[in-house]
Coordinates of C-alpha atoms in Angstrom, one line a residue:
M1 CA 4.4 -53.7 -215.8
P2 CA 2.0 -51.0 -214.9
A3 CA -0.9 -50.4 -217.2
P4 CA -1.3 -46.9 -218.7
G5 CA -4.0 -45.3 -216.7
P6 CA -5.3 -41.9 -215.8
A7 CA -2.5 -41.3 -213.2
R8 CA 0.2 -42.1 -215.8
S9 CA -1.3 -39.8 -218.4
L10 CA -1.5 -36.9 -215.9
L11 CA 2.2 -37.2 -215.2
R12 CA 3.1 -37.1 -218.8
G13 CA 0.8 -34.1 -219.4
G14 CA 2.5 -32.1 -216.7
E15 CA 5.8 -32.2 -218.7
R16 CA 4.3 -31.1 -221.9
G17 CA 6.3 -28.2 -223.4
A18 CA 9.3 -28.7 -221.0
A19 CA 11.6 -29.5 -223.9
T20 CA 10.9 -26.1 -225.5
V21 CA 11.9 -24.4 -222.2
D22 CA 15.0 -26.5 -221.8
F23 CA 16.0 -25.8 -225.4
V24 CA 15.6 -22.0 -225.0
L25 CA 17.6 -22.0 -221.7
V26 CA 20.4 -24.0 -223.3
V27 CA 20.5 -21.9 -226.5
V28 CA 20.7 -18.7 -224.4
V29 CA 23.9 -20.0 -222.8
V30 CA 25.5 -22.0 -225.7
V31 CA 25.2 -19.5 -228.5
P32 CA 26.9 -16.6 -226.8
L33 CA 29.6 -19.0 -225.6
F34 CA 30.2 -20.2 -229.1
L35 CA 30.3 -16.7 -230.6
G36 CA 32.7 -15.6 -227.9
I37 CA 35.1 -18.5 -228.7
L38 CA 34.8 -17.7 -232.4
Q39 CA 35.6 -14.0 -231.7
V40 CA 38.7 -15.0 -229.6
G41 CA 39.8 -17.2 -232.5
L42 CA 39.4 -14.3 -235.0
V43 CA 41.4 -11.9 -232.8
L44 CA 44.2 -14.4 -232.3
H45 CA 44.3 -15.2 -236.0
V46 CA 44.6 -11.5 -237.0
R47 CA 47.2 -10.8 -234.3
N48 CA 49.3 -13.8 -235.3
T49 CA 49.1 -12.9 -238.9
L50 CA 50.2 -9.4 -238.2
T51 CA 53.1 -10.7 -236.1
S52 CA 54.1 -13.1 -238.9
A53 CA 54.0 -10.3 -241.4
A54 CA 56.1 -8.0 -239.2
S55 CA 58.7 -10.8 -238.7
E56 CA 58.8 -11.6 -242.5
G57 CA 59.2 -7.9 -243.3
A58 CA 62.0 -7.5 -240.8
R59 CA 63.9 -10.5 -242.3
Y60 CA 63.4 -9.2 -245.8
G61 CA 64.5 -5.6 -244.9
A62 CA 67.6 -7.0 -243.1
R63 CA 69.0 -8.6 -246.2
F64 CA 72.3 -6.9 -247.3
D65 CA 70.8 -5.9 -250.7
R66 CA 67.6 -4.4 -249.2
E67 CA 66.5 -1.4 -247.2
P68 CA 64.2 -1.3 -244.2
S69 CA 61.5 0.4 -246.3
D70 CA 61.5 -2.8 -248.5
G71 CA 60.7 -4.7 -245.3
A72 CA 57.8 -2.5 -244.6
A73 CA 56.4 -2.9 -248.1
R74 CA 56.8 -6.7 -247.7
A75 CA 54.9 -6.7 -244.4
R76 CA 52.1 -4.7 -245.9
E77 CA 51.9 -7.1 -248.8
A78 CA 51.9 -10.1 -246.5
V79 CA 49.0 -8.7 -244.4
S80 CA 47.0 -7.9 -247.5
D81 CA 47.5 -11.4 -248.9
A82 CA 46.7 -13.2 -245.6
V83 CA 43.7 -11.2 -244.1
S84 CA 43.1 -7.7 -245.4
G85 CA 45.0 -4.5 -245.8
R86 CA 42.5 -2.7 -243.5
F87 CA 44.0 -4.6 -240.5
A88 CA 47.4 -3.0 -240.9
R89 CA 46.9 0.7 -240.9
D90 CA 50.4 1.8 -240.1
V91 CA 53.6 -0.2 -241.0
T92 CA 57.0 1.3 -240.1
A93 CA 60.5 0.0 -240.5
R94 CA 63.7 1.3 -239.0
R95 CA 67.3 0.4 -238.3
T96 CA 68.0 -0.5 -234.6
T97 CA 70.4 -2.6 -232.6
L98 CA 69.6 -5.9 -231.2
Q99 CA 71.9 -7.0 -228.4
G100 CA 74.7 -4.9 -229.9
A101 CA 74.2 -6.1 -233.5
P102 CA 72.7 -3.9 -236.2
A103 CA 69.1 -5.0 -236.8
V104 CA 65.9 -4.0 -238.6
T105 CA 62.6 -3.6 -236.7
V106 CA 59.3 -3.6 -238.5
E107 CA 56.3 -2.5 -236.5
V108 CA 52.7 -3.1 -237.6
R109 CA 49.9 -1.2 -235.9
G110 CA 46.4 -2.2 -236.7
E111 CA 42.9 -2.7 -235.4
V112 CA 41.1 -6.0 -234.8
P113 CA 37.3 -5.8 -234.7
A114 CA 36.0 -6.6 -231.3
L115 CA 32.5 -7.7 -232.4
G116 CA 32.6 -10.0 -235.4
L117 CA 34.1 -8.6 -238.5
F118 CA 32.6 -5.2 -237.9
G119 CA 32.0 -3.0 -234.8
P120 CA 34.3 -1.3 -232.5
A121 CA 38.0 -2.0 -233.0
W122 CA 40.7 -3.2 -230.6
P123 CA 44.1 -1.6 -231.3
V124 CA 47.0 -4.1 -231.8
R125 CA 50.7 -3.3 -232.1
V126 CA 53.2 -6.0 -233.0
S127 CA 56.8 -5.9 -234.2
G128 CA 59.3 -8.1 -235.8
H129 CA 63.1 -8.0 -235.5
A130 CA 65.9 -9.3 -237.6
V131 CA 69.7 -9.0 -237.5
E132 CA 71.1 -7.2 -240.6
E133 CA 73.2 -9.2 -243.0
V134 CA 76.6 -7.7 -243.9
A135 CA 77.9 -7.7 -247.5
P136 CA 80.3 -10.5 -248.2

């Protein structure tokens, strides 16, 4: 076992402060990577919530005792309950045909923030479809 001597202490002294530099270099890479992953998660969450609300609104508006406008109102309510009403700026519902069958389509247009919860917005347009029920 070598005894601590002047040569040994010189080697240790040359590395003094290296941990700080390593920490800064790692943080510069890891923090933006983490924030980017968090942002992708936020965008996907809002998009999936809008899609779910549009589908739910279409199913609700396709019931035999409801109108497509009821489906649009249901979609607006679902978005407001899940995330925030500001994400769904325009909700429309209309009667269409789906592979030859009468159907209801609910379209939700909104904006997802591109930088955190604020900042420039990314436009998103999703739609939900449901075959209309017929009266028994």
